[in-house]
mmCIF file of C-alpha atoms in Angstrom:
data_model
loop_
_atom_site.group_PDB
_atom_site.id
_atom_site.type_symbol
_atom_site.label_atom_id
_atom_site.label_comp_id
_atom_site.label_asym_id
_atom_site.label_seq_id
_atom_site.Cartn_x
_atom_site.Cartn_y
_atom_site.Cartn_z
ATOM 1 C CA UNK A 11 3.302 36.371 2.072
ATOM 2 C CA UNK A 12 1.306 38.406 4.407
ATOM 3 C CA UNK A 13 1.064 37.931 8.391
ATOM 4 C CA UNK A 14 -2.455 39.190 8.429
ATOM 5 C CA UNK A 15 -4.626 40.798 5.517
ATOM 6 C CA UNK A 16 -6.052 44.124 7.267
ATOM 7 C CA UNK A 17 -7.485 46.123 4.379
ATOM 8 C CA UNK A 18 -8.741 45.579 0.926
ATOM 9 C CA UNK A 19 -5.294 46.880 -0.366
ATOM 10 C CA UNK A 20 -3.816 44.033 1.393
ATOM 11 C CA UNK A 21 -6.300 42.055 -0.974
ATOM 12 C CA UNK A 22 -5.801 43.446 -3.720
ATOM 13 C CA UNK A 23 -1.889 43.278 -3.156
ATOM 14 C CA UNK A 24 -1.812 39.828 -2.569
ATOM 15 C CA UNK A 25 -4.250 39.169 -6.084
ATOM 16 C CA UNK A 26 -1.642 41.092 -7.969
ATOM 17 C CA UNK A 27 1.104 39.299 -7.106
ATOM 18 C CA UNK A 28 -1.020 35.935 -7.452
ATOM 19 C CA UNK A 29 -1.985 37.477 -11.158
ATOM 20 C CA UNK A 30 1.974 38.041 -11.782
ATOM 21 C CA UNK A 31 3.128 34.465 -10.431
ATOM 22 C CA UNK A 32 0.303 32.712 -12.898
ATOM 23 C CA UNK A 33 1.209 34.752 -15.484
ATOM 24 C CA UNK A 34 5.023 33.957 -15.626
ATOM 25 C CA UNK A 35 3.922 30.320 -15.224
ATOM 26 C CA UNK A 36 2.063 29.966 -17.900
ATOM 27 C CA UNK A 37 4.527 32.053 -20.290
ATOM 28 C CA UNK A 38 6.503 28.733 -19.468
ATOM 29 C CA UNK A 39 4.174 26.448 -20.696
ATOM 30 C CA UNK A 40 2.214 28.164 -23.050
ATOM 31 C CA UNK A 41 5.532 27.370 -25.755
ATOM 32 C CA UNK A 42 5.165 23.790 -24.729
ATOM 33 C CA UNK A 43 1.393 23.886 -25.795
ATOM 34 C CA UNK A 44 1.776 25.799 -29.036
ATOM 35 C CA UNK A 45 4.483 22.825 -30.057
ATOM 36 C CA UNK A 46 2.239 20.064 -28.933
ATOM 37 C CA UNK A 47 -0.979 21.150 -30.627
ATOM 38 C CA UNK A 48 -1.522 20.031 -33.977
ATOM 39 C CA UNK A 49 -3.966 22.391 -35.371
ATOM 40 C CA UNK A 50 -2.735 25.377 -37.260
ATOM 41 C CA UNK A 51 -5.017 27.535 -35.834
ATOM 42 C CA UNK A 52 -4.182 26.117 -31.901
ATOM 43 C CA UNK A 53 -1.193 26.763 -32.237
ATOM 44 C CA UNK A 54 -1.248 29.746 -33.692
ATOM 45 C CA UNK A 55 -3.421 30.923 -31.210
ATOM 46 C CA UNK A 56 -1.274 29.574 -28.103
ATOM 47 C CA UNK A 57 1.604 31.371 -29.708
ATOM 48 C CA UNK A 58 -0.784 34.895 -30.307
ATOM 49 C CA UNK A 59 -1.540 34.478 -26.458
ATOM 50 C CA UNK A 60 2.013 33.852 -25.567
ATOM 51 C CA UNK A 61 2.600 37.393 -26.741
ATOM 52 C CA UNK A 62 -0.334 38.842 -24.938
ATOM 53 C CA UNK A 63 0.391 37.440 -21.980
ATOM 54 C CA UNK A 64 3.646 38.885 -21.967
ATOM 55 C CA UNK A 65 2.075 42.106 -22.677
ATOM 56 C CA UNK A 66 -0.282 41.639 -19.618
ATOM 57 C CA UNK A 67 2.832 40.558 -17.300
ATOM 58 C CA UNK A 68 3.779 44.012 -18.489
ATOM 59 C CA UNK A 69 0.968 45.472 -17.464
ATOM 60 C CA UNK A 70 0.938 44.133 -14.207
ATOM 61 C CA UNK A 71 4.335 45.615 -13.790
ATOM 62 C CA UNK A 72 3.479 48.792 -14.466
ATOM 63 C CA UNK A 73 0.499 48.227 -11.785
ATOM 64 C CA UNK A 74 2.961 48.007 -9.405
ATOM 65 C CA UNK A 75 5.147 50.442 -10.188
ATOM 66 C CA UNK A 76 2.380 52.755 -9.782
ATOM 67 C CA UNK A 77 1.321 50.969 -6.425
ATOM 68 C CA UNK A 78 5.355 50.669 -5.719
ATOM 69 C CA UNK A 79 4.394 46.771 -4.912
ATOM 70 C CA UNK A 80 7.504 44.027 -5.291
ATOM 71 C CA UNK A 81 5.579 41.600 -7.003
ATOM 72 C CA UNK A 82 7.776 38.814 -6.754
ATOM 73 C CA UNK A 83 8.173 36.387 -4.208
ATOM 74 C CA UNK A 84 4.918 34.348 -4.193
ATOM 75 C CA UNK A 85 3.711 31.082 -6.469
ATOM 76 C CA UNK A 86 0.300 31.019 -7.655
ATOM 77 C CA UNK A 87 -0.335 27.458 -6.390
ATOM 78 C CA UNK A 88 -3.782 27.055 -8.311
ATOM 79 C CA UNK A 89 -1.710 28.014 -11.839
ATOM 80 C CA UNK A 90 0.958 25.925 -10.514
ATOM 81 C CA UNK A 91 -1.502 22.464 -10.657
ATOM 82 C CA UNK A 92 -3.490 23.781 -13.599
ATOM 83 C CA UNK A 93 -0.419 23.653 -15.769
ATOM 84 C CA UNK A 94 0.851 20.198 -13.995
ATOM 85 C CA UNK A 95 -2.588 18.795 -15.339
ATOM 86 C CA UNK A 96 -1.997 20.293 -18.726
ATOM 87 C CA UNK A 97 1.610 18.774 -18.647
ATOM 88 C CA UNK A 98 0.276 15.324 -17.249
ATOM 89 C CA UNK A 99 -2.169 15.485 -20.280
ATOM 90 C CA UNK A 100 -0.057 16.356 -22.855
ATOM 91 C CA UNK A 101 2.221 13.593 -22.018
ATOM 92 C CA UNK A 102 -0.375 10.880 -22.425
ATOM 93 C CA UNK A 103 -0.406 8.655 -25.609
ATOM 94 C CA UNK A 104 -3.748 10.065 -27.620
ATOM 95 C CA UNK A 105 -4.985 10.858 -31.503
ATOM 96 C CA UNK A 106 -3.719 14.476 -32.321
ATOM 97 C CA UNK A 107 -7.461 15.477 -32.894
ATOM 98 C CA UNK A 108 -7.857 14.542 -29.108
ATOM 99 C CA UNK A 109 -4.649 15.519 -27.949
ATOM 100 C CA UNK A 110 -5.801 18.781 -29.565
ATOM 101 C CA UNK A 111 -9.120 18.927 -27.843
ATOM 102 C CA UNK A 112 -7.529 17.473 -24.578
ATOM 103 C CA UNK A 113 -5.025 21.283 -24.954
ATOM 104 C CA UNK A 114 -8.091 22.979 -25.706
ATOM 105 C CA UNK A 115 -9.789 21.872 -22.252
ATOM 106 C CA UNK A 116 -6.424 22.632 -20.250
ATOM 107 C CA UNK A 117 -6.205 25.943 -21.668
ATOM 108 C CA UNK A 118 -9.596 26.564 -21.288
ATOM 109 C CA UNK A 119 -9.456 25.814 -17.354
ATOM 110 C CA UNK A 120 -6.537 28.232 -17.245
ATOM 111 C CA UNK A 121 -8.334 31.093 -18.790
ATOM 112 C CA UNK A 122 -11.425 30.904 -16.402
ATOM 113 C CA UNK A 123 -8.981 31.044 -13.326
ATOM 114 C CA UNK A 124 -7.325 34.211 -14.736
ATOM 115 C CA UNK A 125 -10.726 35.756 -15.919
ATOM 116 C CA UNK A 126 -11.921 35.234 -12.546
ATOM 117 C CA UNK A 127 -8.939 36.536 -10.938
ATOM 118 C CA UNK A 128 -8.564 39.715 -13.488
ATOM 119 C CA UNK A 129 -12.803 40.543 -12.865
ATOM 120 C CA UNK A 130 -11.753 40.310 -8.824
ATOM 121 C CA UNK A 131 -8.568 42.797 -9.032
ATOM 122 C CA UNK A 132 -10.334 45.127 -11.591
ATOM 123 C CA UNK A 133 -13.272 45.510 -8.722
ATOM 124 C CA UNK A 134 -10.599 46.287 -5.601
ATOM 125 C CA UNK A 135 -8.823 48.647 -7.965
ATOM 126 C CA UNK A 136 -11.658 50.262 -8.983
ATOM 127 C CA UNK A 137 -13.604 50.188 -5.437
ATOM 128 C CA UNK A 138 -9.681 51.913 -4.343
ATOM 129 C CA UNK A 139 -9.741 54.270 -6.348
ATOM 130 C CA UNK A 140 -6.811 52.695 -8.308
ATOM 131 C CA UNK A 141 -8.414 54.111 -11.960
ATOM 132 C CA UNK A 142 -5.329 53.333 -13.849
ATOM 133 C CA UNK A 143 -5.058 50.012 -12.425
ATOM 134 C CA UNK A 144 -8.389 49.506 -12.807
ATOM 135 C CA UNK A 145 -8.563 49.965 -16.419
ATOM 136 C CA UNK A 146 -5.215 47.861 -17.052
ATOM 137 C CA UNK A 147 -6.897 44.841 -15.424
ATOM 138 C CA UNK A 148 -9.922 45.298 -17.199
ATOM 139 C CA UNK A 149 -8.267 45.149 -20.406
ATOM 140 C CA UNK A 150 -6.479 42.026 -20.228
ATOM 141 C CA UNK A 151 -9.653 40.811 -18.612
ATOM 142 C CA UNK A 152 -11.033 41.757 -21.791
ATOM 143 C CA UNK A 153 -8.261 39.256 -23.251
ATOM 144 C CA UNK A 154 -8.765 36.480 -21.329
ATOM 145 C CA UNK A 155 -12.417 36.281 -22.101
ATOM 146 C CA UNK A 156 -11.760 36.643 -25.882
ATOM 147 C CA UNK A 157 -9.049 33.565 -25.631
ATOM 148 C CA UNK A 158 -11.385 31.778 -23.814
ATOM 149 C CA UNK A 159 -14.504 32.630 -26.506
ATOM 150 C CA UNK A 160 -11.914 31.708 -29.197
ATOM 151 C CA UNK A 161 -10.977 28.534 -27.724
ATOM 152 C CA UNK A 162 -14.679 27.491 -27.249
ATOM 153 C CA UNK A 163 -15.301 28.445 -30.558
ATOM 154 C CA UNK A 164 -12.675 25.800 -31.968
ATOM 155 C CA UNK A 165 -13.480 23.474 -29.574
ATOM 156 C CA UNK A 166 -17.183 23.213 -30.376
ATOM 157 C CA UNK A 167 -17.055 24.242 -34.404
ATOM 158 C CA UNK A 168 -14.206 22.191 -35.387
ATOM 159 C CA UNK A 169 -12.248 20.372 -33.094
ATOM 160 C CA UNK A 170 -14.086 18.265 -31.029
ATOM 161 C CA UNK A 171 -16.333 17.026 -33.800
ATOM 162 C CA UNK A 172 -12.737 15.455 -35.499
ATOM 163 C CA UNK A 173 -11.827 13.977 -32.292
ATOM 164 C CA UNK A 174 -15.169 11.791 -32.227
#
């Protein structure tokens, strides 16, 4: 992707196109989890995020429109085994109440790799002077931390307990 990373825009470059890859990844699986959960409210919810994270693929877009960045070209390798993991769980014989749990745990490892890499961009845009950018990444940031809250909150009030 990059012969040598000089500057912190060469950074930041290379986490936005990371951000993109993940995030047209996962709005390939994310259908696949919505249909396998059982819970109403899972699935609902993959399907709700779905649509966000189309919105924040959007975004990201925009980002680089701004930044007049080709975003394409690169695989996010760590979403790449992240959703292999999911897929190799979801294909496993299990109870739906653990199935549903087992979704819960997949999705929840994807959110804290994109909350980690949204809170990393948002910084370099910000320490750039990117404002716009900046303010774009912080809001889906703001996303992924409320999917992942949401998802815990499931997990740990509902879910988990009927997969005992």
């Amino acid at each position: 992707m990059f012969d040598k990373l000089e500057t912190l825009d060469d950074l930041f470059e290379m986490q936005l196109k990371d951000l993109y890859s993940a995030e047209k990844q996962l709005v390939k699986a994310l259908p696949q989890m919505a249909e396998t959960a059982k819970d109403g409210r899972l699935r609902r919810g993959f399907e709700k995020h779905l649509r966000e994270t189309e919105n924040q693929l959007a975004r990201l877009e925009k980002i680089a429109e701004a930044q007049d960045l080709d975003l394409s070209g690169h695989t996010c390798k760590a979403m790449e085994g992240l959703i292999a993991e999911g897929q190799e769980t979801m294909s496993e014989r299990a109870t739906e109440e653990v199935m549903d749990a087992a979704l819960i745990a997949a999705a929840q490892r994807i959110e804290h790799y994109e909350i980690s890499g949204y809170g990393t961009a948002a910084h370099f845009a910000q320490r750039l002077g990117y404002t716009e950018a900046a303010d774009l990444l912080r809001q889906t940031l703001e996303e992924e931390q409320l999917t992942d809250t949401k998802l815990n909150d499931l997990a740990k009030n509902y879910l988990n307990a009927k997969a005992e």
